[in-house]
mmCIF file of C-alpha atoms in Angstrom:
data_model
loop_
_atom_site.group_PDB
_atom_site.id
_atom_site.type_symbol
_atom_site.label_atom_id
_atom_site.label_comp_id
_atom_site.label_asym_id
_atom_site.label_seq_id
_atom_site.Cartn_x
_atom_site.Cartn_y
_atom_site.Cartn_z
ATOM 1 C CA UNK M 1 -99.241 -43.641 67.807
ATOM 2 C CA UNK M 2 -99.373 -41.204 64.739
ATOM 3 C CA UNK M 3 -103.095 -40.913 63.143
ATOM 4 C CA UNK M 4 -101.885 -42.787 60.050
ATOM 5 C CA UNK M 5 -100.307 -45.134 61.820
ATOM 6 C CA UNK M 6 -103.275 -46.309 63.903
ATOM 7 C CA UNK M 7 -105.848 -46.056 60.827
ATOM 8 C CA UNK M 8 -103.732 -48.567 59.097
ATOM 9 C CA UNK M 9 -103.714 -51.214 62.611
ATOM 10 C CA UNK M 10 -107.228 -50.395 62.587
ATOM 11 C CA UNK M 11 -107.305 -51.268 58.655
ATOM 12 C CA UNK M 12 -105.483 -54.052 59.382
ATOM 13 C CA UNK M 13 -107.618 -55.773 62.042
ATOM 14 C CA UNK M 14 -110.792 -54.965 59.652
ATOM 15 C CA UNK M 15 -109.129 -57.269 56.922
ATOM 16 C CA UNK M 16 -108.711 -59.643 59.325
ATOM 17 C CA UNK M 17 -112.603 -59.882 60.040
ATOM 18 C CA UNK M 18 -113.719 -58.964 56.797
ATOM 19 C CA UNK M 19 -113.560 -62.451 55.290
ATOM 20 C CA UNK M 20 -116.173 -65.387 56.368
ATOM 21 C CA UNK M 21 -114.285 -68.351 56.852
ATOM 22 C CA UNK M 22 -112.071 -66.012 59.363
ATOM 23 C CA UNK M 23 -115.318 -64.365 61.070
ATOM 24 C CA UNK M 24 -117.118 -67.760 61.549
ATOM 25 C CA UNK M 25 -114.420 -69.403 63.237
ATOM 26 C CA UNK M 26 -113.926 -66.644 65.770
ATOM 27 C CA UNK M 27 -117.787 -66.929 65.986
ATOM 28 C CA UNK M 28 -117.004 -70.746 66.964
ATOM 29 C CA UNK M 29 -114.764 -69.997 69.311
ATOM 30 C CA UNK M 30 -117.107 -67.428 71.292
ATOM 31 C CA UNK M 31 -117.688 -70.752 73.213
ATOM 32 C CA UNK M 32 -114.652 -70.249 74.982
ATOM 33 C CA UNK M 33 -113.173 -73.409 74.263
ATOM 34 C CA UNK M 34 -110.393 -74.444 72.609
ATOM 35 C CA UNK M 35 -111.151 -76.239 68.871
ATOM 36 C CA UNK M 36 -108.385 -78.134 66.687
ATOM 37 C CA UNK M 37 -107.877 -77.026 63.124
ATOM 38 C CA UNK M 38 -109.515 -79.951 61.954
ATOM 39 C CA UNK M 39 -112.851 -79.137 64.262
ATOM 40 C CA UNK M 40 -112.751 -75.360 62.661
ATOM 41 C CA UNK M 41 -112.188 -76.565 59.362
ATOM 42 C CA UNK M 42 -115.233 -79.040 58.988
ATOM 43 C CA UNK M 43 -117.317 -76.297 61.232
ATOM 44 C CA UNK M 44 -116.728 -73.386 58.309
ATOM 45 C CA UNK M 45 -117.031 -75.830 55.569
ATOM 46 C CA UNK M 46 -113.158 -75.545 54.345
ATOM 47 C CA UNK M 47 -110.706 -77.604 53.695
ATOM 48 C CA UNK M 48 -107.779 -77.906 56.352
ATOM 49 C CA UNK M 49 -105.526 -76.322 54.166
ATOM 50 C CA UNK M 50 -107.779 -73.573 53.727
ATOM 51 C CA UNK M 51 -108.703 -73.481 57.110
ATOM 52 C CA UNK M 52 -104.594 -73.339 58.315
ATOM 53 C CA UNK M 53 -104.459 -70.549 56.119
ATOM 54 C CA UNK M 54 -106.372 -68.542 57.758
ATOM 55 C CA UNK M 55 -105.887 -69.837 61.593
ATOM 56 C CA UNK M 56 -102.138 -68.305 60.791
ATOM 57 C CA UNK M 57 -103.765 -65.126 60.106
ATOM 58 C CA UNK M 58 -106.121 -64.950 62.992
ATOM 59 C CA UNK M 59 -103.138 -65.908 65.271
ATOM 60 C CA UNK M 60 -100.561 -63.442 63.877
ATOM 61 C CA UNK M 61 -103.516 -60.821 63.875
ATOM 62 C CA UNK M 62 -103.542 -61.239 67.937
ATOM 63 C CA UNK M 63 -107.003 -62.680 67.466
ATOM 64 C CA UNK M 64 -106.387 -66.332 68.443
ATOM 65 C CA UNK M 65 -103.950 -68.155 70.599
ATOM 66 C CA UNK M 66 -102.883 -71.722 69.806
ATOM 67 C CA UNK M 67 -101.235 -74.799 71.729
ATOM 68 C CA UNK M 68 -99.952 -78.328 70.562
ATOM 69 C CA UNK M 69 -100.375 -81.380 72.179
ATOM 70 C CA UNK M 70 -98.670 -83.941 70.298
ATOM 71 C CA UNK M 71 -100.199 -83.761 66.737
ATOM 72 C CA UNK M 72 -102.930 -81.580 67.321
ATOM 73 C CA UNK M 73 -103.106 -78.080 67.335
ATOM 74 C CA UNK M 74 -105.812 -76.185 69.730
ATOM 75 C CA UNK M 75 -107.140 -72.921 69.130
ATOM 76 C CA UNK M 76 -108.790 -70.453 71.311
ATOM 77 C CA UNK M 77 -109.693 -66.722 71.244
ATOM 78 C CA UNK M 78 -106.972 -64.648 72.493
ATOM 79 C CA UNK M 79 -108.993 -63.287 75.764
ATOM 80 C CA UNK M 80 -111.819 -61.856 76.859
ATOM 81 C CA UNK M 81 -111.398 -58.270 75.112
ATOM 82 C CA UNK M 82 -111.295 -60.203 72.015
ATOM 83 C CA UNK M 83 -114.138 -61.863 72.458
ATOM 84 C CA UNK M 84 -116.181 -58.240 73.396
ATOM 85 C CA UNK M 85 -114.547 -57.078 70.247
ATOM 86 C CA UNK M 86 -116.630 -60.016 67.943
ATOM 87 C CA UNK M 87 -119.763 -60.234 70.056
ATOM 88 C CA UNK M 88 -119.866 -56.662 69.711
ATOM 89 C CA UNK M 89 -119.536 -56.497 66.060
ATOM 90 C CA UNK M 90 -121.930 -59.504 65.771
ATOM 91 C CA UNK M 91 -124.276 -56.980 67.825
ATOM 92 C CA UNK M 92 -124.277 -54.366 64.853
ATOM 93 C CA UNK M 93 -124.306 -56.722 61.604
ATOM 94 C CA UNK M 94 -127.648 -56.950 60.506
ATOM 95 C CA UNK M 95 -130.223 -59.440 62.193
ATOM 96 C CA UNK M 96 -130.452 -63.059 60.576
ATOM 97 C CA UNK M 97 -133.014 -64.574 58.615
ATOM 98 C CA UNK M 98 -135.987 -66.539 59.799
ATOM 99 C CA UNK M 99 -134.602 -69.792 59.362
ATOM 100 C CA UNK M 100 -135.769 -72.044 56.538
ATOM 101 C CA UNK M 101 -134.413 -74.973 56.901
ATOM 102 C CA UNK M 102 -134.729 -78.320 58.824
ATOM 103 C CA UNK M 103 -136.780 -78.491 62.578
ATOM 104 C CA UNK M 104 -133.444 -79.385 63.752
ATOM 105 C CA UNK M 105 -131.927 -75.979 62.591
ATOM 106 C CA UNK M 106 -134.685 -74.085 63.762
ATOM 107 C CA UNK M 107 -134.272 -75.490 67.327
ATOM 108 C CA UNK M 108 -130.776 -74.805 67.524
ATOM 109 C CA UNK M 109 -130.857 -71.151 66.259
ATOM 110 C CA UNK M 110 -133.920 -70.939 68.679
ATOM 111 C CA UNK M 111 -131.566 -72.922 71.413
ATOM 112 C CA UNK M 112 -128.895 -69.796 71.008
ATOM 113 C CA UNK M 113 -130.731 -66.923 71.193
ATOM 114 C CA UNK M 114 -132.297 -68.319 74.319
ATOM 115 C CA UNK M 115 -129.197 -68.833 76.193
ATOM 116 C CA UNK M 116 -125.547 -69.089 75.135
ATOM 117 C CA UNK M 117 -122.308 -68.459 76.191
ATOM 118 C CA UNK M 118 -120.530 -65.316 74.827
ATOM 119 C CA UNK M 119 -116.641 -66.909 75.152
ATOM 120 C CA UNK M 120 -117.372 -67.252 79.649
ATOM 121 C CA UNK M 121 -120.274 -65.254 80.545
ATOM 122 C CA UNK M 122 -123.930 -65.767 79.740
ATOM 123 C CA UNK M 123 -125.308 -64.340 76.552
ATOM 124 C CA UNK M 124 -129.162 -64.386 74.714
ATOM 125 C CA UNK M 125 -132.367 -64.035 76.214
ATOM 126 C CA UNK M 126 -130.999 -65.535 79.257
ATOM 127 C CA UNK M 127 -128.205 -63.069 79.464
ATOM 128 C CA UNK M 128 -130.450 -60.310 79.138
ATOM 129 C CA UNK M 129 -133.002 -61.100 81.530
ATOM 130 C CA UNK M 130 -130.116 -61.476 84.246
ATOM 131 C CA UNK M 131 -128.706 -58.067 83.636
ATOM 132 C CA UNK M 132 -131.910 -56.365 83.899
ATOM 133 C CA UNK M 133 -132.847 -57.866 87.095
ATOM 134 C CA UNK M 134 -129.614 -56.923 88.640
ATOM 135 C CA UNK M 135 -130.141 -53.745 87.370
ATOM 136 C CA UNK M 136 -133.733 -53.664 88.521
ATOM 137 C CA UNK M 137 -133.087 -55.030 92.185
ATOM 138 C CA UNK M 138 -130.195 -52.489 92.896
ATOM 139 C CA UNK M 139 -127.359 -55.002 92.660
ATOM 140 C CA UNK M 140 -126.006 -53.105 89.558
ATOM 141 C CA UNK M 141 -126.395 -49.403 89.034
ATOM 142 C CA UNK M 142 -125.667 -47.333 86.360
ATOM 143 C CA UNK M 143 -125.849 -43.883 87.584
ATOM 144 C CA UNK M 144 -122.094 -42.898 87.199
ATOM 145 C CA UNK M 145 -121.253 -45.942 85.254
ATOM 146 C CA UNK M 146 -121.867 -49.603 85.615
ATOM 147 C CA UNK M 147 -120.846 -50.277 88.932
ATOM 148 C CA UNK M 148 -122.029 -53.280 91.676
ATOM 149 C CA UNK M 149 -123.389 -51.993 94.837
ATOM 150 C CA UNK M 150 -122.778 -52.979 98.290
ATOM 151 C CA UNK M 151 -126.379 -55.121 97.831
ATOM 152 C CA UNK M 152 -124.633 -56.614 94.498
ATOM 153 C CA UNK M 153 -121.691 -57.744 96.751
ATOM 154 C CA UNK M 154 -123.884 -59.226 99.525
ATOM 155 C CA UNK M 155 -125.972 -61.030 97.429
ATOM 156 C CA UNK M 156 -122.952 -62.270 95.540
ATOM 157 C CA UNK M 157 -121.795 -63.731 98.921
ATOM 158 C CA UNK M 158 -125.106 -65.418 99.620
ATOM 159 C CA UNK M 159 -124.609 -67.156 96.351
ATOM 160 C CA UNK M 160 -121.109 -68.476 96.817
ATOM 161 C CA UNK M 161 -119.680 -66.507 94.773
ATOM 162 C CA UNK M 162 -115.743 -65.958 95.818
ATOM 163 C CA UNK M 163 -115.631 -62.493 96.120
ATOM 164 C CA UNK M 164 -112.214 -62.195 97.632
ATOM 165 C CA UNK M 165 -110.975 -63.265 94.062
ATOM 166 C CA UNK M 166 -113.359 -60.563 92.094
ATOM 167 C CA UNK M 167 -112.380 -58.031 94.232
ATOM 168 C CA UNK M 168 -108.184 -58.686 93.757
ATOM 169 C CA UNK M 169 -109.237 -59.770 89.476
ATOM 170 C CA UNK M 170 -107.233 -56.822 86.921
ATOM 171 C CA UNK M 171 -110.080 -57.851 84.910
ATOM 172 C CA UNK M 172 -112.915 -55.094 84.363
ATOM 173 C CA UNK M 173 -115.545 -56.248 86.831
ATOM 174 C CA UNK M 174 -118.186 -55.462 85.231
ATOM 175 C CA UNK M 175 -119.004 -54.430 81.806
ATOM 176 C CA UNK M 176 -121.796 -54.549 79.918
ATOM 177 C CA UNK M 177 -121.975 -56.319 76.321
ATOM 178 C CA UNK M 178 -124.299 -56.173 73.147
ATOM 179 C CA UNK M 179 -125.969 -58.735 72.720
ATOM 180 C CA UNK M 180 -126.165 -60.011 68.885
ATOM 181 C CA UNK M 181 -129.525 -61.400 68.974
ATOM 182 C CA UNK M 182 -131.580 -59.225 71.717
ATOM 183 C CA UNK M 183 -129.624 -55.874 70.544
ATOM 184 C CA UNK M 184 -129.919 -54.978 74.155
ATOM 185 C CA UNK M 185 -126.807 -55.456 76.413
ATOM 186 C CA UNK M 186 -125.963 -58.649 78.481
ATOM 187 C CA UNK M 187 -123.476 -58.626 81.924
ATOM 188 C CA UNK M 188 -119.859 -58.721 80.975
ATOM 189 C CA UNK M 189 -116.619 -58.460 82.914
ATOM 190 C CA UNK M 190 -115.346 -60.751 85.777
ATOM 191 C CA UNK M 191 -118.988 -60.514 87.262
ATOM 192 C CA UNK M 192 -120.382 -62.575 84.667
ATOM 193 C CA UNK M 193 -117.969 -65.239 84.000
ATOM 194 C CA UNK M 194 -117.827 -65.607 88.222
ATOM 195 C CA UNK M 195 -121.900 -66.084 87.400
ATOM 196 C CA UNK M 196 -121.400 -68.373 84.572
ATOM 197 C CA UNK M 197 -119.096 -70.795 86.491
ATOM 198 C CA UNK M 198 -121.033 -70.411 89.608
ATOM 199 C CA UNK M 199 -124.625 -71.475 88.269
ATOM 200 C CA UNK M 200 -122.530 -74.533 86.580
ATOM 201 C CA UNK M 201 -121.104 -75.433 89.130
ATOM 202 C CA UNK M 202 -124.718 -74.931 91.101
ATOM 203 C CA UNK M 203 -126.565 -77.022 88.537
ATOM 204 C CA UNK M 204 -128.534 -75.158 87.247
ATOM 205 C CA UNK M 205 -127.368 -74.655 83.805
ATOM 206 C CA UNK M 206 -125.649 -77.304 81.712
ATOM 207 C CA UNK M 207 -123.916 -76.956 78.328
ATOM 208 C CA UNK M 208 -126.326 -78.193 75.075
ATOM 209 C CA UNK M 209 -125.035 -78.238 71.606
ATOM 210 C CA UNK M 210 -122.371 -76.042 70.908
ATOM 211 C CA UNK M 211 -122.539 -72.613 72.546
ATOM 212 C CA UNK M 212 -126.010 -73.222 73.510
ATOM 213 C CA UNK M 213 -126.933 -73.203 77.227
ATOM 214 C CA UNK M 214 -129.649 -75.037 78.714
ATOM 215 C CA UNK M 215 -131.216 -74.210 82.536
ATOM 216 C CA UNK M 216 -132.001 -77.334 84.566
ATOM 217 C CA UNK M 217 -134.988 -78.779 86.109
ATOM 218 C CA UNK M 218 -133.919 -77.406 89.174
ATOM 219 C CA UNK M 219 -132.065 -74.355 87.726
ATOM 220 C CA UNK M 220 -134.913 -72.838 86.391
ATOM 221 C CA UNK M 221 -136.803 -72.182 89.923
ATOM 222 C CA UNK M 222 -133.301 -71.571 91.659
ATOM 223 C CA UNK M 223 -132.614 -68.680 90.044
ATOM 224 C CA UNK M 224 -135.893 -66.923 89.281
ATOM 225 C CA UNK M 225 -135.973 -67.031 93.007
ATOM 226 C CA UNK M 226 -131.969 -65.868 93.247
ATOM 227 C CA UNK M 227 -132.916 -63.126 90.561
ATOM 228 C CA UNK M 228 -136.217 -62.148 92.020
ATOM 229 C CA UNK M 229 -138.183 -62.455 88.809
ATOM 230 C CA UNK M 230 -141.123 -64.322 87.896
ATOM 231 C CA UNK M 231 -140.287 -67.985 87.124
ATOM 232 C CA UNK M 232 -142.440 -68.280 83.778
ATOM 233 C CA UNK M 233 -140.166 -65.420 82.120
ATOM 234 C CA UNK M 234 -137.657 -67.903 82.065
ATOM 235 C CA UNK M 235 -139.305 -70.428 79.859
ATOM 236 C CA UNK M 236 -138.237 -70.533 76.489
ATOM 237 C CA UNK M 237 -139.911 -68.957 74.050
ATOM 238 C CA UNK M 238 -141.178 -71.831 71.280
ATOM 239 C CA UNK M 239 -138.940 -71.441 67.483
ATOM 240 C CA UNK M 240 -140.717 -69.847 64.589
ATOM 241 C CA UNK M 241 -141.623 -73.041 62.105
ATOM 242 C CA UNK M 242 -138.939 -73.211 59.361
ATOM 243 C CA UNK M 243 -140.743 -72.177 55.906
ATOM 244 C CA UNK M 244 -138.946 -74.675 53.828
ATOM 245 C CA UNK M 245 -136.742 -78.141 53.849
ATOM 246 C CA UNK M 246 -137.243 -81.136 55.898
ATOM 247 C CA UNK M 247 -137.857 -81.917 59.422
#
């Protein structure tokens, strides 16, 4: 590909992303599930017909994926590198406002930046915290790239992890992602979502409101003792009181 040739894909994805109905429903979708039009539509405040406009675009762009079941029509990010691609640029767009609005608001923006997914992995405070300790116990290591070690693979195994499928996976193992609200990175790759699905299926995380992720009664001292941190960093930090509105 010719230099002029890839500026204008490049200038083409950039349009793409450069309009905010389009960005906030690929912000949605960093979930990892798969939303109807209607869903996207009422979520970005657009009509359906506005809202169909721009799924088309998205989906011809590469950026989305759909299927139909009977009337309804799914959407979903196109894949993982996709979602890097808008977590990544969430990462470097400046930081949000306080929020002003209801209690209810504040909690939830409070709920995300704790812990949330980032389309299958773990992303937030929570996120963060888990890639450090890895880092910080020798299970990662970043000396000629980010790479697991031979600990990070026995530990993995202790967990019930299925390592024979990480080690066969085309997917980048590991790979480590911006995070949009702690600017530092969180774990990526097929090492992440394997630790996503894993503490689900453990119980000690649960879904909450939207991307929002919530640890468990029992979570919480499971895996400060699987990460070998101190159990009290992670409690949630308490929201900053909204300046304005209703509670």
């Amino acid at each position: 590909m010719n230099v002029g040739t890839h500026g204008r894909a490049m200038a083409e994805l950039a349009a793409l992303l450069a309009d905010g109905t389009r960005a906030g429903i690929c912000v949605a979708l960093l979930d990892g599930r798969a939303w109807t039009a209607g869903e996207l539509a009422r979520r970005t405040g657009v009509a359906p017909s506005t809202a169909s406009d721009h799924l088309n675009r998205l989906v011809r762009g590469g950026l989305l994926v759909e299927e139909r079941q009977g009337r309804h029509r799914y959407l979903r990010l196109a894949g993982p590198s996709v979602a890097q691609l808008i977590e990544d640029l969430a990462g470097h767009a400046p930081s949000a406002p306080t929020p002003t609005g209801s209690l209810r608001a504040t909690n939830a923006t409070a709920a995300l930046a704790y812990a949330r997914t980032c389309y299958d992995h773990l992303a937030g405070r929570l996120g963060v915290l888990m890639y450090d300790a890895l880092l910080a116990d020798g299970r990662l290591d970043r000396a000629s790239g980010l790479t697991l070690t031979a600990d990070g693979w026995a530990w993995l195994t202790g967990l019930g992890v299925p390592v024979d499928e990480l080690r066969a996976t085309r997917r980048p193992l590991v790979r480590d992602c911006l995070d949009w609200t702690e600017r530092r990175p969180h774990l990526a790759g097929a090492l992440g979502a394997a630790l996503c699905r894993r503490f689900t299926d453990l119980g000690w995380i649960t879904r909450g409101g939207g991307r929002s992720i919530r640890l468990t009664a029992t979570g919480r001292p499971a895996l400060a003792t699987a990460l070998a941190i101190p159990e009290h960093t992670l409690t949630p930090q308490s929201p900053p009181q909204p300046t304005g509105g209703r509670a």
